[in-house]
mmCIF file of N, CA and C in Angstrom:
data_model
loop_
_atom_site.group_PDB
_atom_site.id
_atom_site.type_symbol
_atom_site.label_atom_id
_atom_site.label_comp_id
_atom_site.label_asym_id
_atom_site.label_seq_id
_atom_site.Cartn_x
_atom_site.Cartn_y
_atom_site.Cartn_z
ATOM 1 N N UNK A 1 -13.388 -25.452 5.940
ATOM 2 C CA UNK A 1 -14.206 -24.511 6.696
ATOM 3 C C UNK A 1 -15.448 -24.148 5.889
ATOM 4 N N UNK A 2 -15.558 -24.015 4.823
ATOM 5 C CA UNK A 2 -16.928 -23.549 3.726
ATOM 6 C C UNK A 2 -17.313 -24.522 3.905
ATOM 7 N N UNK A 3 -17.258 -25.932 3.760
ATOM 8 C CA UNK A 3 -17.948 -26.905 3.867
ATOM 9 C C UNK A 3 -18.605 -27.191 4.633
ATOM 10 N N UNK A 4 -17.944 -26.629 6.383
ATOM 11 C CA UNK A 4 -18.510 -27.039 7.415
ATOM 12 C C UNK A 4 -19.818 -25.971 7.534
ATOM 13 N N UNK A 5 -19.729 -24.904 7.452
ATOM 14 C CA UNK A 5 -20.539 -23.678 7.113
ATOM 15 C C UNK A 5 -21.710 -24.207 6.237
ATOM 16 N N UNK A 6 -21.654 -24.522 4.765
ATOM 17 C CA UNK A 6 -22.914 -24.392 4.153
ATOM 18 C C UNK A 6 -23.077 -25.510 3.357
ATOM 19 N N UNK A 7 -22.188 -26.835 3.567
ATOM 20 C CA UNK A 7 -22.666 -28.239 2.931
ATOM 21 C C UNK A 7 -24.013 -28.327 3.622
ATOM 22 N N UNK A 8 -23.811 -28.904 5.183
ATOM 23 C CA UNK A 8 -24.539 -29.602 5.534
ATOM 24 C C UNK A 8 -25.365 -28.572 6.759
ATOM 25 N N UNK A 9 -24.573 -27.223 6.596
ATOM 26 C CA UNK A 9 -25.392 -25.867 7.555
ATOM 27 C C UNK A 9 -24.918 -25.956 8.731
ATOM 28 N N UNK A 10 -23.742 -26.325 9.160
ATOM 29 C CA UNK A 10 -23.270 -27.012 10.536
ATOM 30 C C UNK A 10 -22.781 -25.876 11.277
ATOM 31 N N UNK A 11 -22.649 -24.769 10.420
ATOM 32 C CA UNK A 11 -22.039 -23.300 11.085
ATOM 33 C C UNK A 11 -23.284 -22.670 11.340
ATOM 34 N N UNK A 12 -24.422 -22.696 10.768
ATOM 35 C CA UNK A 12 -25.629 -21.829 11.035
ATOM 36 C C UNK A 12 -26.966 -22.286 12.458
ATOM 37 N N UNK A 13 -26.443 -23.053 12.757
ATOM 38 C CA UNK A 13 -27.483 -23.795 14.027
ATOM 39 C C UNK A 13 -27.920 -24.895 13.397
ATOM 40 N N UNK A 14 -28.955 -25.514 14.280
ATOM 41 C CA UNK A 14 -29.544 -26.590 14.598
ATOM 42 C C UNK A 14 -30.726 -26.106 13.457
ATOM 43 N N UNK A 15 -31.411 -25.166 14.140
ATOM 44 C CA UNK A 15 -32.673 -24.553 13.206
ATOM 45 C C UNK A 15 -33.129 -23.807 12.461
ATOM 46 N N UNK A 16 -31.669 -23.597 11.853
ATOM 47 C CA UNK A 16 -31.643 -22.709 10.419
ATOM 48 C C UNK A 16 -32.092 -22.968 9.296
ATOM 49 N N UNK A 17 -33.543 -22.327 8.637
ATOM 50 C CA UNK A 17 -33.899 -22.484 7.489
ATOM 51 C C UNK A 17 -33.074 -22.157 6.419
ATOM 52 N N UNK A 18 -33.127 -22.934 5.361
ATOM 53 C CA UNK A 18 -32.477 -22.505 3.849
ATOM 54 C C UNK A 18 -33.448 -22.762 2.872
ATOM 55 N N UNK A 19 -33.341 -21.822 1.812
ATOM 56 C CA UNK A 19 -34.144 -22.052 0.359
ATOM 57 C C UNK A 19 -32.961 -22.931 -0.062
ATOM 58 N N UNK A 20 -33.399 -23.925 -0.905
ATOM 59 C CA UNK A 20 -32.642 -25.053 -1.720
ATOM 60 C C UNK A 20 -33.599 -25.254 -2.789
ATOM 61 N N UNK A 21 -32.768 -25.710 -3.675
ATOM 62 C CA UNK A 21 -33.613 -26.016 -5.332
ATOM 63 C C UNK A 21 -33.526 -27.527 -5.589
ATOM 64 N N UNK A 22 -34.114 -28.157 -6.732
ATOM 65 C CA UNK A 22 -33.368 -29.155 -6.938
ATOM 66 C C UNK A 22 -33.501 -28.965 -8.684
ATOM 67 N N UNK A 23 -32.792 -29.775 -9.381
ATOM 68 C CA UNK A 23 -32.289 -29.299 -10.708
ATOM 69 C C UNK A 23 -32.681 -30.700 -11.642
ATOM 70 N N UNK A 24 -33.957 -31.174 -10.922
ATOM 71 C CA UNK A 24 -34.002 -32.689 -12.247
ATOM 72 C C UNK A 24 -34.415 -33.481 -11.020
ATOM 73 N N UNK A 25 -34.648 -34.914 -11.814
ATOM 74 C CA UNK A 25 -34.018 -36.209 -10.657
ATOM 75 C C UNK A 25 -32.966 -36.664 -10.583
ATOM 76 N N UNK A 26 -32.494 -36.680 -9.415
ATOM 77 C CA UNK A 26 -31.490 -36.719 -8.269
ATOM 78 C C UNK A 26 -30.452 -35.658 -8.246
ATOM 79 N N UNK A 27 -30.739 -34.668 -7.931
ATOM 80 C CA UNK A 27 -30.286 -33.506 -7.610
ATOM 81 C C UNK A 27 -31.225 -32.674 -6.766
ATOM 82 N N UNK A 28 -31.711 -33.600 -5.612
ATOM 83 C CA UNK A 28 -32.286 -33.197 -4.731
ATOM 84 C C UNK A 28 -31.479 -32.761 -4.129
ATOM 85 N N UNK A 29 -32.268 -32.178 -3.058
ATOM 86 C CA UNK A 29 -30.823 -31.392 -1.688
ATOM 87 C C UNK A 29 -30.927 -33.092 -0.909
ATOM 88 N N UNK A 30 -29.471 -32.229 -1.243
ATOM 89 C CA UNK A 30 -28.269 -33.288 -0.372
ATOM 90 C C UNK A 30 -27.913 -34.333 -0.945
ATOM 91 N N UNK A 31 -28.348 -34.958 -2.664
ATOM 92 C CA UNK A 31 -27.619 -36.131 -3.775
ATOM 93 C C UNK A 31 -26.636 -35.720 -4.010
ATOM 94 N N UNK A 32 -26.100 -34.710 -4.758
ATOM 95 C CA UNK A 32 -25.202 -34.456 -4.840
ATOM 96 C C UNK A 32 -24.029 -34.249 -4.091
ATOM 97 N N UNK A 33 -24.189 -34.102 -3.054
ATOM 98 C CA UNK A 33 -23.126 -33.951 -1.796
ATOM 99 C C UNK A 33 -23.074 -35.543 -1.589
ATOM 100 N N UNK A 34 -23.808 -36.679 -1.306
ATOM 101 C CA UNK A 34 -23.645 -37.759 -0.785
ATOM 102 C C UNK A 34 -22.862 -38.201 -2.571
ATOM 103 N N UNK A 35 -23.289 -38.023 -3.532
ATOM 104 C CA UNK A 35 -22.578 -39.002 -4.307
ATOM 105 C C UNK A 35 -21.226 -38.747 -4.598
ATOM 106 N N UNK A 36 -20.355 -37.338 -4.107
ATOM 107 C CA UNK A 36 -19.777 -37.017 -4.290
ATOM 108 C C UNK A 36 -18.951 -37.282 -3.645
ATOM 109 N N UNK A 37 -19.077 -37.717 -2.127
ATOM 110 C CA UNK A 37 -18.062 -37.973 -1.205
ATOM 111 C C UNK A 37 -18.082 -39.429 -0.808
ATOM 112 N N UNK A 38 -19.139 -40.443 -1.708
ATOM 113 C CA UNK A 38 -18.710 -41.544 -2.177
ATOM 114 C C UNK A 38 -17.698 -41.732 -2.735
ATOM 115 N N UNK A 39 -18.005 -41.093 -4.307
ATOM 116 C CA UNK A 39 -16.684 -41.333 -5.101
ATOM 117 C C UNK A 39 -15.516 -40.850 -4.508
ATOM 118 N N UNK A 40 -15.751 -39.884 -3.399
ATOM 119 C CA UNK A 40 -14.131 -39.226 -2.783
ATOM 120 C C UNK A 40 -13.920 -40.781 -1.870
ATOM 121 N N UNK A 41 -14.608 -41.466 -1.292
ATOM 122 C CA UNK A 41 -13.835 -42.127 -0.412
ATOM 123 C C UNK A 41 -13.323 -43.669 -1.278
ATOM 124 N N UNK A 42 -13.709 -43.954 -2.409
ATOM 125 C CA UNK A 42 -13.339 -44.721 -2.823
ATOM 126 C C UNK A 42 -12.381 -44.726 -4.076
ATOM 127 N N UNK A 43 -11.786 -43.444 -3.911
ATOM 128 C CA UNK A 43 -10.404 -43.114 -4.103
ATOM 129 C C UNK A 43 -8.895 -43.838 -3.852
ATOM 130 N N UNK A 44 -8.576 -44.056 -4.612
ATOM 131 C CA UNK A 44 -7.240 -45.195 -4.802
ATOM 132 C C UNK A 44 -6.048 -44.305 -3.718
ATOM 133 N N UNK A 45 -5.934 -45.044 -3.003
ATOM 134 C CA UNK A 45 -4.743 -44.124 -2.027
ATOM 135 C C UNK A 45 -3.759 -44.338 -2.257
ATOM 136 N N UNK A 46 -3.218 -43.999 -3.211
ATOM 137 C CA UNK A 46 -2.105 -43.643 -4.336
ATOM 138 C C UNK A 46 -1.970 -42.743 -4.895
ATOM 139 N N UNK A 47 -3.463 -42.543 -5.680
ATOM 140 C CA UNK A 47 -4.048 -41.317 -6.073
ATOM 141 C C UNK A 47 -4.100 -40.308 -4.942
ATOM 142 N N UNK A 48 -4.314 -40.702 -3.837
ATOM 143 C CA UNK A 48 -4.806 -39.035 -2.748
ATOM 144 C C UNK A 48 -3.146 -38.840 -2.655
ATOM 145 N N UNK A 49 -2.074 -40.126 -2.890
ATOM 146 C CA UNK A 49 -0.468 -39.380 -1.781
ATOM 147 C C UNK A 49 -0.173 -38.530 -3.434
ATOM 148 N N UNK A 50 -0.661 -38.746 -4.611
ATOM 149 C CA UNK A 50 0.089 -38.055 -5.822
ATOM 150 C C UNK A 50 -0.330 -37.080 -5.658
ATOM 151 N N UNK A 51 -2.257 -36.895 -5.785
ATOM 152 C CA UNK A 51 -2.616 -35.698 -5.311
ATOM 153 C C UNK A 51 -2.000 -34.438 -4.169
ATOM 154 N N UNK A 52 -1.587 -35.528 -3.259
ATOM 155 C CA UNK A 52 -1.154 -34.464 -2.045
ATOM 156 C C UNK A 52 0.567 -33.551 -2.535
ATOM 157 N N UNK A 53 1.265 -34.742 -3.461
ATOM 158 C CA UNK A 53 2.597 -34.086 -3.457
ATOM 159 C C UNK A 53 1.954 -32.892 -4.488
ATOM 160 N N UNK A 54 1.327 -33.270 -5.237
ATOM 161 C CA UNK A 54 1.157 -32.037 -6.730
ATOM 162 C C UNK A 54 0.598 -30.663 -5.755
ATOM 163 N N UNK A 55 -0.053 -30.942 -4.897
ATOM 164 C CA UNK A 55 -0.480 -30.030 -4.293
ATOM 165 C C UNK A 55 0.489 -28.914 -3.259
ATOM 166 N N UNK A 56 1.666 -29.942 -2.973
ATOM 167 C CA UNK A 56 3.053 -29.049 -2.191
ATOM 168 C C UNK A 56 4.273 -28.795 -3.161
ATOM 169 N N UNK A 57 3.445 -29.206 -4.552
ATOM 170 C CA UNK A 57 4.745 -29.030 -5.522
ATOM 171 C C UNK A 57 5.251 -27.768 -5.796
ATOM 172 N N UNK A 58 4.603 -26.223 -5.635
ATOM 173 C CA UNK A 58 4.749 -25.129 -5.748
ATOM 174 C C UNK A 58 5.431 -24.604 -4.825
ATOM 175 N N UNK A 59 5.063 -24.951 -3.318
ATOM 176 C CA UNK A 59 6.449 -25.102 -1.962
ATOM 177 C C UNK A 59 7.434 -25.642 -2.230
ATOM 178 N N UNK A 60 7.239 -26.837 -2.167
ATOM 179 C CA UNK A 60 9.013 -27.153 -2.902
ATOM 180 C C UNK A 60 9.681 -26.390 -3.713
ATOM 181 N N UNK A 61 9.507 -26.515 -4.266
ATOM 182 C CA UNK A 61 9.847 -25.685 -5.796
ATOM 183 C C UNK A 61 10.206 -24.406 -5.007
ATOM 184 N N UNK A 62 9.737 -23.315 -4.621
ATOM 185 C CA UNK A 62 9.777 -22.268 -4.183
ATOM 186 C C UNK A 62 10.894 -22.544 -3.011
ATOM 187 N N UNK A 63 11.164 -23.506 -2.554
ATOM 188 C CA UNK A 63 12.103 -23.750 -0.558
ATOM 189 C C UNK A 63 13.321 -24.091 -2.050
ATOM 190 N N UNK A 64 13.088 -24.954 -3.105
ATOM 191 C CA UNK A 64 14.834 -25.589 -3.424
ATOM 192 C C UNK A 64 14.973 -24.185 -4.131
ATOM 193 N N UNK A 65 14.640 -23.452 -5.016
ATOM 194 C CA UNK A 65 15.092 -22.196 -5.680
ATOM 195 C C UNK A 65 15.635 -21.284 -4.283
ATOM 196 N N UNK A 66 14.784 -20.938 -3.748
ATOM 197 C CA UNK A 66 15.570 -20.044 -2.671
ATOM 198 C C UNK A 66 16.698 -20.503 -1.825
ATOM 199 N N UNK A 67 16.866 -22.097 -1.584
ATOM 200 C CA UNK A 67 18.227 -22.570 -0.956
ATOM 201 C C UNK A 67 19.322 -22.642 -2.054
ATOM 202 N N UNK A 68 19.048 -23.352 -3.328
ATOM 203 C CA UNK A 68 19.826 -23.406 -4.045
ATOM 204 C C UNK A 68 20.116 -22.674 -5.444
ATOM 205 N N UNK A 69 19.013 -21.849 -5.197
ATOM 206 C CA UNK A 69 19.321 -20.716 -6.524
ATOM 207 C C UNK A 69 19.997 -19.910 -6.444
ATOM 208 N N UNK A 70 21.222 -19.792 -5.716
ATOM 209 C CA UNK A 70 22.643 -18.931 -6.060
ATOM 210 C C UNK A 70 22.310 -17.445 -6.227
ATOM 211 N N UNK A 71 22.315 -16.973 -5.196
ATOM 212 C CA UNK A 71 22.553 -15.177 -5.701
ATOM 213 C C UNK A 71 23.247 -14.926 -6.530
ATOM 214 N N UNK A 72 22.630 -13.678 -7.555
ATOM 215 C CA UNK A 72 23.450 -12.924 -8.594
ATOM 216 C C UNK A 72 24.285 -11.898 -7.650
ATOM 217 N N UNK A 73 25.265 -11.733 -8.354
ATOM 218 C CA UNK A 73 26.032 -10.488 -7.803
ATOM 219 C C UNK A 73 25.453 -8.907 -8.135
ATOM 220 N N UNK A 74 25.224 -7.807 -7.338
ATOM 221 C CA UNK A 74 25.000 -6.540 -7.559
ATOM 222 C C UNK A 74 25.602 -6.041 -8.921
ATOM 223 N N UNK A 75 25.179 -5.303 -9.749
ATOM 224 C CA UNK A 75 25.612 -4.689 -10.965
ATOM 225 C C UNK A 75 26.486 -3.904 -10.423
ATOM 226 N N UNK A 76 26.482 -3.009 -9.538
ATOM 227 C CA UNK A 76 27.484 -2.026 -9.079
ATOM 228 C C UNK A 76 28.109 -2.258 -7.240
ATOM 229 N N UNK A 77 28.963 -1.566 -7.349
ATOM 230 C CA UNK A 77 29.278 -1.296 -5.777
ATOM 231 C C UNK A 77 29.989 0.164 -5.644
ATOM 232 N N UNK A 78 29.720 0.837 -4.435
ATOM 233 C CA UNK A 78 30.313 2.238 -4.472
ATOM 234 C C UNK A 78 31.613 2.155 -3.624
ATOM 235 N N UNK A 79 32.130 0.651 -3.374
ATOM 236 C CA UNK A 79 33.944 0.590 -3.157
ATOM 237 C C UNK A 79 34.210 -0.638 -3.539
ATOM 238 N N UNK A 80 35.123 -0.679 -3.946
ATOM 239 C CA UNK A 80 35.625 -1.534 -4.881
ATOM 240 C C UNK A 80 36.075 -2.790 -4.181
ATOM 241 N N UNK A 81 35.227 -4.016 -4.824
ATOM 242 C CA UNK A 81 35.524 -5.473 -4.224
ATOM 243 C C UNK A 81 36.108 -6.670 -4.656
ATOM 244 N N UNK A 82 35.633 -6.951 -4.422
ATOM 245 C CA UNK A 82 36.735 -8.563 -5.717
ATOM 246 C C UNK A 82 35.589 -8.737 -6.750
ATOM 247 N N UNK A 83 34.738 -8.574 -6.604
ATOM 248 C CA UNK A 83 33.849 -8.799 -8.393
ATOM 249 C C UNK A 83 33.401 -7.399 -8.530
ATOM 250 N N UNK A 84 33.985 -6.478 -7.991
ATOM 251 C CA UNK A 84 33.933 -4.880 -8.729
ATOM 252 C C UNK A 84 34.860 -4.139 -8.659
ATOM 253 N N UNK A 85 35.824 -4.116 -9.505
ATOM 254 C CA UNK A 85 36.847 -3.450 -9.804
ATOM 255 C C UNK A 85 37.254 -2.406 -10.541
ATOM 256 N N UNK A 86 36.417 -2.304 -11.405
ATOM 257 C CA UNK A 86 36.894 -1.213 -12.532
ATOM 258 C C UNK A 86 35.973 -0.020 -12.513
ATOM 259 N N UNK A 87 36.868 1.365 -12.288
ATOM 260 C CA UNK A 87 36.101 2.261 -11.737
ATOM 261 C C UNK A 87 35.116 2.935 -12.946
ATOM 262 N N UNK A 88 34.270 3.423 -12.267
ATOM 263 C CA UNK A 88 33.299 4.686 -13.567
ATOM 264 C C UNK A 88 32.781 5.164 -12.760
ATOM 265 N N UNK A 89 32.542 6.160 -13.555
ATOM 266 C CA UNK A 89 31.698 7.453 -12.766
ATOM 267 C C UNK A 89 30.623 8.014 -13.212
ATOM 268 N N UNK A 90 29.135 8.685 -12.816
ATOM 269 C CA UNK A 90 28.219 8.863 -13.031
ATOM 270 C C UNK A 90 28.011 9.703 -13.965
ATOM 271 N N UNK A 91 27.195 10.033 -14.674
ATOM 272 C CA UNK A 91 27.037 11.248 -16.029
ATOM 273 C C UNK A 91 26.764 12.441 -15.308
ATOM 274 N N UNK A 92 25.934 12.334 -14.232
ATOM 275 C CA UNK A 92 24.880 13.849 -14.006
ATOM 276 C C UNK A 92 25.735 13.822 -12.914
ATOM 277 N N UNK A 93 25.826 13.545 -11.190
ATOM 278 C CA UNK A 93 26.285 13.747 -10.421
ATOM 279 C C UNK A 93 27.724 13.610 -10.299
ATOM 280 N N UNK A 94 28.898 13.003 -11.454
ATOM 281 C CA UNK A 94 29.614 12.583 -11.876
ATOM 282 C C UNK A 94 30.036 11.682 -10.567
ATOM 283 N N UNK A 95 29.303 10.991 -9.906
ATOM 284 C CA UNK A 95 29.578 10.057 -8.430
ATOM 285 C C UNK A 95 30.578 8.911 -8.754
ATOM 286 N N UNK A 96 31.737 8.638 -8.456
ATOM 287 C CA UNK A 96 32.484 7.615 -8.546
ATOM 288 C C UNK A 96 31.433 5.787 -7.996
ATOM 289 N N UNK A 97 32.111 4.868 -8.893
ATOM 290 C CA UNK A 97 31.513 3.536 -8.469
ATOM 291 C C UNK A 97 32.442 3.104 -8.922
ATOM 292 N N UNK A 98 31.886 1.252 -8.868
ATOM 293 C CA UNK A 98 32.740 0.079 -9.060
ATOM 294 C C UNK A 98 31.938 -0.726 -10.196
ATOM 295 N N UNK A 99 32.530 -1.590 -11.140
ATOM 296 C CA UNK A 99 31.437 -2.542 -11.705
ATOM 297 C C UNK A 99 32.426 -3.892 -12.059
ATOM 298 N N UNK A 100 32.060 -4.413 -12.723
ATOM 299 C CA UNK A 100 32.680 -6.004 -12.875
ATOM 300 C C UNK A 100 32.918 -5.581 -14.546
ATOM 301 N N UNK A 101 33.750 -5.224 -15.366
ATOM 302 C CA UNK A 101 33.727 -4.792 -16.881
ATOM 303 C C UNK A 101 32.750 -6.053 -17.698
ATOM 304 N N UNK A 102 33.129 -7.375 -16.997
ATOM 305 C CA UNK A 102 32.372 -8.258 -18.511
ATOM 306 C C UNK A 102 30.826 -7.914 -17.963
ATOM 307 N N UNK A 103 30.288 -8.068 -16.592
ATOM 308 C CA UNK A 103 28.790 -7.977 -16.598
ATOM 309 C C UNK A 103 28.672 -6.486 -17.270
ATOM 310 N N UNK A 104 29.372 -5.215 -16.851
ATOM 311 C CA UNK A 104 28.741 -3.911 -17.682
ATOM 312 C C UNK A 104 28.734 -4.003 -18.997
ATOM 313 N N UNK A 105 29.355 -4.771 -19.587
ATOM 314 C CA UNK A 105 29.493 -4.575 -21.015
ATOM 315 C C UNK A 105 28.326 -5.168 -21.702
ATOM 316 N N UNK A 106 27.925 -6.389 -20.560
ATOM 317 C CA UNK A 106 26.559 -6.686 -21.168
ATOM 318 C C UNK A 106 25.187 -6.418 -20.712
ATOM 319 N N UNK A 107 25.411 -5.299 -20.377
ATOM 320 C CA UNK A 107 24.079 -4.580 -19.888
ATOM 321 C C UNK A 107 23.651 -3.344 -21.166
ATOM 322 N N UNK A 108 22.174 -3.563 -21.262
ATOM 323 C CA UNK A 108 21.634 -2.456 -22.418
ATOM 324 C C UNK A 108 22.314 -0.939 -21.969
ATOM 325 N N UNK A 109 21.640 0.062 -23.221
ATOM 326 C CA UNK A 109 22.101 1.681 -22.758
ATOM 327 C C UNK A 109 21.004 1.722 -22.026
ATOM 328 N N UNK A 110 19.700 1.687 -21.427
ATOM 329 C CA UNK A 110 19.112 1.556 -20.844
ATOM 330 C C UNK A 110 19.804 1.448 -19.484
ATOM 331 N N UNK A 111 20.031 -0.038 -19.351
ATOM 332 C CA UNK A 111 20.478 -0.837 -17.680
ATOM 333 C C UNK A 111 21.244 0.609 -17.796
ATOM 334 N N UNK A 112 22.342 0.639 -18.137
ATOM 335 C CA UNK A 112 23.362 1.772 -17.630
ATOM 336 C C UNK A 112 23.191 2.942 -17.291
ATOM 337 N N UNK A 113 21.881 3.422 -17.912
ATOM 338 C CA UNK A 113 21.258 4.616 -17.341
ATOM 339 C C UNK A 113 20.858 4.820 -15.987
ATOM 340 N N UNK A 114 20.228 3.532 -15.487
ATOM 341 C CA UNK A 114 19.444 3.589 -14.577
ATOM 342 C C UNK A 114 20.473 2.845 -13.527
ATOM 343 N N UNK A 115 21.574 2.276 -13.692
ATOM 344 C CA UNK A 115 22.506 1.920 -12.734
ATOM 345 C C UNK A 115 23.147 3.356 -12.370
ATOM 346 N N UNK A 116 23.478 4.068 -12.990
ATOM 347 C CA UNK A 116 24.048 5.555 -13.024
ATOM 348 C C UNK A 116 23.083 6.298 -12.011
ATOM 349 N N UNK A 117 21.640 6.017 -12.743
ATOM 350 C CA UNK A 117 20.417 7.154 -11.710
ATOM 351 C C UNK A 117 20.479 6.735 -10.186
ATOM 352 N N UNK A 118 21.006 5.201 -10.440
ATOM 353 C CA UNK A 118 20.624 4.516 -8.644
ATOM 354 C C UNK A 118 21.853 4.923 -7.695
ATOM 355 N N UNK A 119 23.303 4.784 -8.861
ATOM 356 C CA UNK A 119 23.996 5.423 -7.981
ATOM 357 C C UNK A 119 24.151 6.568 -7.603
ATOM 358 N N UNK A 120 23.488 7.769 -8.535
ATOM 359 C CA UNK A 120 23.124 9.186 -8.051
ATOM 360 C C UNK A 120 22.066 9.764 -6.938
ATOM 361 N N UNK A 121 21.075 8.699 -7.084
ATOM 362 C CA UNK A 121 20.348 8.750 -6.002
ATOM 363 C C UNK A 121 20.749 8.334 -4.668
ATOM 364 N N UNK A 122 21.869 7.751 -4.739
ATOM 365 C CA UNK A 122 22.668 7.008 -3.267
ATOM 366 C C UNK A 122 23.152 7.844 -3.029
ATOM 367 N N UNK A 123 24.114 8.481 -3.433
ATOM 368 C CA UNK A 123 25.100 9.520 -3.324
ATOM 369 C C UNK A 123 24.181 11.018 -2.603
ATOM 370 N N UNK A 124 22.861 11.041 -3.097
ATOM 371 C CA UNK A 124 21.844 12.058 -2.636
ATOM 372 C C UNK A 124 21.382 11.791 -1.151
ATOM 373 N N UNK A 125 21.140 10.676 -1.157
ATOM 374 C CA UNK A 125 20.675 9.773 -0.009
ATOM 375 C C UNK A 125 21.770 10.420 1.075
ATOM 376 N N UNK A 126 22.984 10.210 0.468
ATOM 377 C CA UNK A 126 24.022 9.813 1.491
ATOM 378 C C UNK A 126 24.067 11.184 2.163
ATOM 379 N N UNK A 127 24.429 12.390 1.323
ATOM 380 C CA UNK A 127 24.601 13.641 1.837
ATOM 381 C C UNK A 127 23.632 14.346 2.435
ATOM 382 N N UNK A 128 22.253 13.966 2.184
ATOM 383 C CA UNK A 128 20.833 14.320 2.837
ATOM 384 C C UNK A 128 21.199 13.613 4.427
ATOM 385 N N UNK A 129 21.306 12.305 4.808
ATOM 386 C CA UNK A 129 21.624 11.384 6.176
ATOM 387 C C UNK A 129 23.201 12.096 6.402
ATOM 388 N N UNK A 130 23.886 12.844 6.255
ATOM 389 C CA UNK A 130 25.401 13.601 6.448
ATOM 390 C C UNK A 130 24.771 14.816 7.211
ATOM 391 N N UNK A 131 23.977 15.039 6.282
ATOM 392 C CA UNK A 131 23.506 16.868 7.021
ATOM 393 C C UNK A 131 22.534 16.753 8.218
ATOM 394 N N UNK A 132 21.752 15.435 7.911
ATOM 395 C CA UNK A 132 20.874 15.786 9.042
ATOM 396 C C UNK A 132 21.744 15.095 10.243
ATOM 397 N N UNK A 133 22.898 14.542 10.139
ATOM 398 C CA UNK A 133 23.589 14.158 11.345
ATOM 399 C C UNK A 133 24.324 15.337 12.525
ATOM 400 N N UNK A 134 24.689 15.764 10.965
ATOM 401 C CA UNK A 134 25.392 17.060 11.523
ATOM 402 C C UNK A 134 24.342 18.532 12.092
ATOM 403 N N UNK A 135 23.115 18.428 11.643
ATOM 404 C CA UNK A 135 22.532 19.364 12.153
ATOM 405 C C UNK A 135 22.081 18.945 13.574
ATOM 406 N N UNK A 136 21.624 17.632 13.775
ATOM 407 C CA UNK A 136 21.905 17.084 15.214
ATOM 408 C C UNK A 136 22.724 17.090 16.179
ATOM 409 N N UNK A 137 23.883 16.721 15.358
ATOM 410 C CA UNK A 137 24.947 17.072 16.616
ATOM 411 C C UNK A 137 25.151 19.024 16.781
ATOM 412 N N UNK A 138 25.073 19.729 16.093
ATOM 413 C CA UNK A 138 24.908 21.176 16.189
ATOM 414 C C UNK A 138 23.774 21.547 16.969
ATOM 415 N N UNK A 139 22.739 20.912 17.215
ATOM 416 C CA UNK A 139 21.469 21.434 18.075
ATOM 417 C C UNK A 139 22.041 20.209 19.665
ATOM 418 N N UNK A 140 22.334 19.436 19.835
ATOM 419 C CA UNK A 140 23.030 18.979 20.712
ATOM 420 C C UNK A 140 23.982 19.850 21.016
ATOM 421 N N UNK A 141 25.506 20.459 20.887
ATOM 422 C CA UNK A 141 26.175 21.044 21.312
ATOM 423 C C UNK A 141 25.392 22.782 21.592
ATOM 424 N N UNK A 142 24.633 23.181 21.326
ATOM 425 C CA UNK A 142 23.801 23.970 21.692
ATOM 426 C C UNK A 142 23.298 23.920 23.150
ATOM 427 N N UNK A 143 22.753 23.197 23.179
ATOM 428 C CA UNK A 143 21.997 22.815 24.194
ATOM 429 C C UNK A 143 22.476 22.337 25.400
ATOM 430 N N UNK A 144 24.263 21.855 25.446
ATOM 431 C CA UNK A 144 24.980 21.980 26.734
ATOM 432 C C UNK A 144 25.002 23.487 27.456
#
């Protein structure tokens, strides 16, 4: 699309003036564009199909990781599953959870902090969406 626009002016009309320079001999307007898409067409077409894969190599790459790059399992769960079994409970909200013992054990004091904050913040979450259910259904039974 830029090309079609301001190589050859094909987006601007028929009778659109342009200032153009030229930079020496043969770098008049419009050498450089013609010698350039010489050498493009006499390009080894071998070279354009390598070119083209290197160019979808970052898609690929990106489609096989997401089909075959295997989800990690959650660090925590707040009921207990087959890869979270062993209970603990939060420091500040003291909120019950689940974890897998060998992945917690290898998580920094850090990770564990902030697995603790996420499950305290759930637990906040949860009772904030509890009350406002219940204050709904209380302004509903009102209102019969």
């Amino acid at each position: 699309i830029f090309n079609m626009f301001f190589n050859n002016m094909g987006g601007m009309g028929p009778g659109a003036r342009v200032f153009r320079t030229g930079f020496g001999p043969g770098f008049g307007p419009g050498m450089g564009h013609q010698r350039r898409a010489g050498a493009a067409r006499q390009q080894d077409p071998q070279q354009a199909m390598v070119g083209g894969l290197l160019q979808l190599l970052p898609l690929l790459l990106f489609v096989f990781l997401t089909l075959f790059g295997g989800g990690s399992t959650p660090t925590y769960s707040l009921q207990p599953t087959r890869h979270h079994r062993d209970a603990m409970r939060s420091s500040v909200l003291d909120e019950s959870f689940y974890v897998d013992s060998h992945q917690w054990s290898r998580l920094s004091r850090y990770d564990r902090y902030r697995v603790e904050a996420e499950v305290d913040q759930e637990a906040q979450e949860r009772a904030a969406r509890a009350c406002q259910m219940e204050r709904a259904q209380q302004r509903y039974r009102r209102g019969k």
